[in-house]
PDB file of C-alpha atoms in Angstrom:
ATOM      1  CA  MET I   1      15.507   3.421 -18.783  1.00  0.00           C
ATOM      2  CA  GLU I   2      15.564   1.391 -15.680  1.00  0.00           C
ATOM      3  CA  LEU I   3      12.269   1.412 -13.902  1.00  0.00           C
ATOM      4  CA  THR I   4      11.813  -0.219 -10.405  1.00  0.00           C
ATOM      5  CA  ILE I   5       8.659  -0.820  -8.791  1.00  0.00           C
ATOM      6  CA  GLU I   6       8.141  -1.478  -5.083  1.00  0.00           C
ATOM      7  CA  CYS I   7       4.797  -3.156  -3.883  1.00  0.00           C
ATOM      8  CA  LYS I   8       3.918  -5.167  -0.737  1.00  0.00           C
ATOM      9  CA  LYS I   9       1.591  -8.321  -0.340  1.00  0.00           C
ATOM     10  CA  ARG I  10      -1.885  -7.764  -0.314  1.00  0.00           C
ATOM     11  CA  PRO I  11      -3.098  -8.254   3.294  1.00  0.00           C
ATOM     12  CA  GLU I  12      -5.586 -11.243   3.651  1.00  0.00           C
ATOM     13  CA  GLY I  13      -9.216 -10.616   3.676  1.00  0.00           C
ATOM     14  CA  SER I  14      -8.713  -7.087   2.210  1.00  0.00           C
ATOM     15  CA  LYS I  15     -11.540  -5.859  -0.141  1.00  0.00           C
ATOM     16  CA  PRO I  16     -10.463  -4.384  -3.711  1.00  0.00           C
ATOM     17  CA  ASN I  17     -12.652  -1.109  -3.087  1.00  0.00           C
ATOM     18  CA  ALA I  18     -11.340  -0.563   0.274  1.00  0.00           C
ATOM     19  CA  LEU I  19      -7.796  -0.640  -0.867  1.00  0.00           C
ATOM     20  CA  ARG I  20      -8.633   1.560  -3.846  1.00  0.00           C
ATOM     21  CA  ARG I  21     -10.338   3.913  -1.559  1.00  0.00           C
ATOM     22  CA  SER I  22      -6.992   4.213   0.188  1.00  0.00           C
ATOM     23  CA  GLY I  23      -4.477   4.701  -2.447  1.00  0.00           C
ATOM     24  CA  LEU I  24      -3.568   1.222  -3.477  1.00  0.00           C
ATOM     25  CA  ILE I  25      -4.255  -0.745  -6.418  1.00  0.00           C
ATOM     26  CA  PRO I  26      -4.904  -4.598  -6.555  1.00  0.00           C
ATOM     27  CA  ALA I  27      -2.670  -6.433  -8.797  1.00  0.00           C
ATOM     28  CA  ASN I  28      -1.606 -10.215  -9.085  1.00  0.00           C
ATOM     29  CA  LEU I  29       2.213 -11.773  -9.861  1.00  0.00           C
ATOM     30  CA  TYR I  30       2.486 -14.857 -12.079  1.00  0.00           C
ATOM     31  CA  GLY I  31       5.175 -16.811 -12.693  1.00  0.00           C
ATOM     32  CA  HIS I  32       7.739 -16.200  -9.816  1.00  0.00           C
ATOM     33  CA  LYS I  33       7.729 -19.637  -8.880  1.00  0.00           C
ATOM     34  CA  GLY I  34       6.229 -21.680 -11.272  1.00  0.00           C
ATOM     35  CA  SER I  35       2.559 -21.658 -11.755  1.00  0.00           C
ATOM     36  CA  GLU I  36       1.903 -20.010  -8.143  1.00  0.00           C
ATOM     37  CA  SER I  37       0.539 -16.387  -8.134  1.00  0.00           C
ATOM     38  CA  VAL I  38       0.795 -13.831  -5.394  1.00  0.00           C
ATOM     39  CA  SER I  39      -1.782 -10.959  -4.720  1.00  0.00           C
ATOM     40  CA  LEU I  40      -0.294  -7.773  -4.574  1.00  0.00           C
ATOM     41  CA  VAL I  41      -0.808  -3.998  -3.647  1.00  0.00           C
ATOM     42  CA  VAL I  42       0.651  -0.984  -5.369  1.00  0.00           C
ATOM     43  CA  ASP I  43       0.710   2.719  -4.459  1.00  0.00           C
ATOM     44  CA  ALA I  44      -1.950   4.487  -7.146  1.00  0.00           C
ATOM     45  CA  LYS I  45       0.793   6.870  -7.748  1.00  0.00           C
ATOM     46  CA  THR I  46       3.373   4.112  -8.595  1.00  0.00           C
ATOM     47  CA  VAL I  47       1.029   2.714 -10.965  1.00  0.00           C
ATOM     48  CA  GLU I  48       0.081   6.156 -12.950  1.00  0.00           C
ATOM     49  CA  GLN I  49       3.980   6.925 -13.219  1.00  0.00           C
ATOM     50  CA  LEU I  50       4.438   3.017 -14.726  1.00  0.00           C
ATOM     51  CA  LEU I  51       1.959   2.843 -16.787  1.00  0.00           C
ATOM     52  CA  LYS I  52       3.611   6.511 -18.834  1.00  0.00           C
ATOM     53  CA  LYS I  53       6.866   4.379 -18.783  1.00  0.00           C
ATOM     54  CA  ALA I  54       6.039   0.826 -19.556  1.00  0.00           C
ATOM     55  CA  ARG I  55       4.071  -0.671 -22.043  1.00  0.00           C
ATOM     56  CA  VAL I  56       2.059  -3.826 -21.727  1.00  0.00           C
ATOM     57  CA  ASN I  57       3.908  -6.991 -22.728  1.00  0.00           C
ATOM     58  CA  LYS I  58       6.808  -5.053 -23.840  1.00  0.00           C
ATOM     59  CA  THR I  59       8.788  -3.174 -21.299  1.00  0.00           C
ATOM     60  CA  GLU I  60      10.563  -5.181 -18.669  1.00  0.00           C
ATOM     61  CA  PHE I  61      11.425  -3.550 -15.300  1.00  0.00           C
ATOM     62  CA  GLU I  62      12.141  -4.741 -11.512  1.00  0.00           C
ATOM     63  CA  LEU I  63       9.557  -5.675  -9.554  1.00  0.00           C
ATOM     64  CA  ASN I  64      10.432  -5.507  -5.630  1.00  0.00           C
ATOM     65  CA  VAL I  65       8.118  -7.135  -3.533  1.00  0.00           C
ATOM     66  CA  THR I  66       9.378  -6.312   0.100  1.00  0.00           C
ATOM     67  CA  ASP I  67       6.996  -8.627   2.371  1.00  0.00           C
ATOM     68  CA  LEU I  68       7.905 -11.690   0.242  1.00  0.00           C
ATOM     69  CA  ASP I  69      11.977 -10.626  -0.472  1.00  0.00           C
ATOM     70  CA  TRP I  70      11.440 -11.232  -3.683  1.00  0.00           C
ATOM     71  CA  ARG I  71      13.095  -9.020  -6.487  1.00  0.00           C
ATOM     72  CA  GLY I  72      12.608  -9.927 -10.087  1.00  0.00           C
ATOM     73  CA  THR I  73      12.147  -9.117 -13.871  1.00  0.00           C
ATOM     74  CA  THR I  74       8.876  -8.565 -15.086  1.00  0.00           C
ATOM     75  CA  VAL I  75       6.378  -7.120 -17.650  1.00  0.00           C
ATOM     76  CA  ILE I  76       2.616  -5.524 -17.003  1.00  0.00           C
ATOM     77  CA  ARG I  77       0.358  -8.454 -18.578  1.00  0.00           C
ATOM     78  CA  GLU I  78      -2.743  -6.862 -18.132  1.00  0.00           C
ATOM     79  CA  VAL I  79      -4.220  -3.434 -16.927  1.00  0.00           C
ATOM     80  CA  GLN I  80      -7.966  -3.257 -16.128  1.00  0.00           C
ATOM     81  CA  THR I  81      -9.273   0.248 -16.105  1.00  0.00           C
ATOM     82  CA  HIS I  82     -12.308   1.714 -14.381  1.00  0.00           C
ATOM     83  CA  PRO I  83     -15.297   2.061 -17.335  1.00  0.00           C
ATOM     84  CA  ALA I  84     -16.480   5.588 -16.388  1.00  0.00           C
ATOM     85  CA  LYS I  85     -13.500   6.862 -15.131  1.00  0.00           C
ATOM     86  CA  GLY I  86     -10.541   5.255 -17.089  1.00  0.00           C
ATOM     87  CA  THR I  87      -8.075   4.738 -14.091  1.00  0.00           C
ATOM     88  CA  PRO I  88      -6.329   1.787 -13.548  1.00  0.00           C
ATOM     89  CA  TYR I  89      -8.591  -0.784 -11.346  1.00  0.00           C
ATOM     90  CA  HIS I  90      -5.954  -4.011 -11.373  1.00  0.00           C
ATOM     91  CA  LEU I  91      -2.736  -5.100 -12.875  1.00  0.00           C
ATOM     92  CA  SER I  92      -1.504  -8.494 -13.760  1.00  0.00           C
ATOM     93  CA  PHE I  93       2.602  -8.790 -13.485  1.00  0.00           C
ATOM     94  CA  PHE I  94       4.273 -12.077 -15.234  1.00  0.00           C
ATOM     95  CA  ALA I  95       8.050 -12.741 -14.085  1.00  0.00           C
ATOM     96  CA  SER I  96      10.422 -13.396 -16.755  1.00  0.00           C
ATOM     97  CA  SER I  97      12.711 -16.333 -16.706  1.00  0.00           C
ATOM     98  CA  LYS I  98      15.567 -13.681 -16.007  1.00  0.00           C
ATOM     99  CA  GLY I  99      14.011 -12.882 -12.726  1.00  0.00           C
TER     100      GLY I  99
END
């Protein structure tokens, strides 16, 4: 099963709760350039579909960051969920050495 996720770089100065209200989930990508990390936003519906198909630290998939012209193989490192609602609150992606 081939998974490809599209995301964008998080706008400078944007507040996480404002992003969530507009249907975006904040995320971070680690390991794409050594020790650098980059802040991203992913559409909430895309995150729901991803979490149905992918497992944390197990399932590799393609992540395409359109604003950075970066595309690579990643895994979900961590999923933070809202304590009461159980909805995704924040994601952490880790680029594999293949990407």
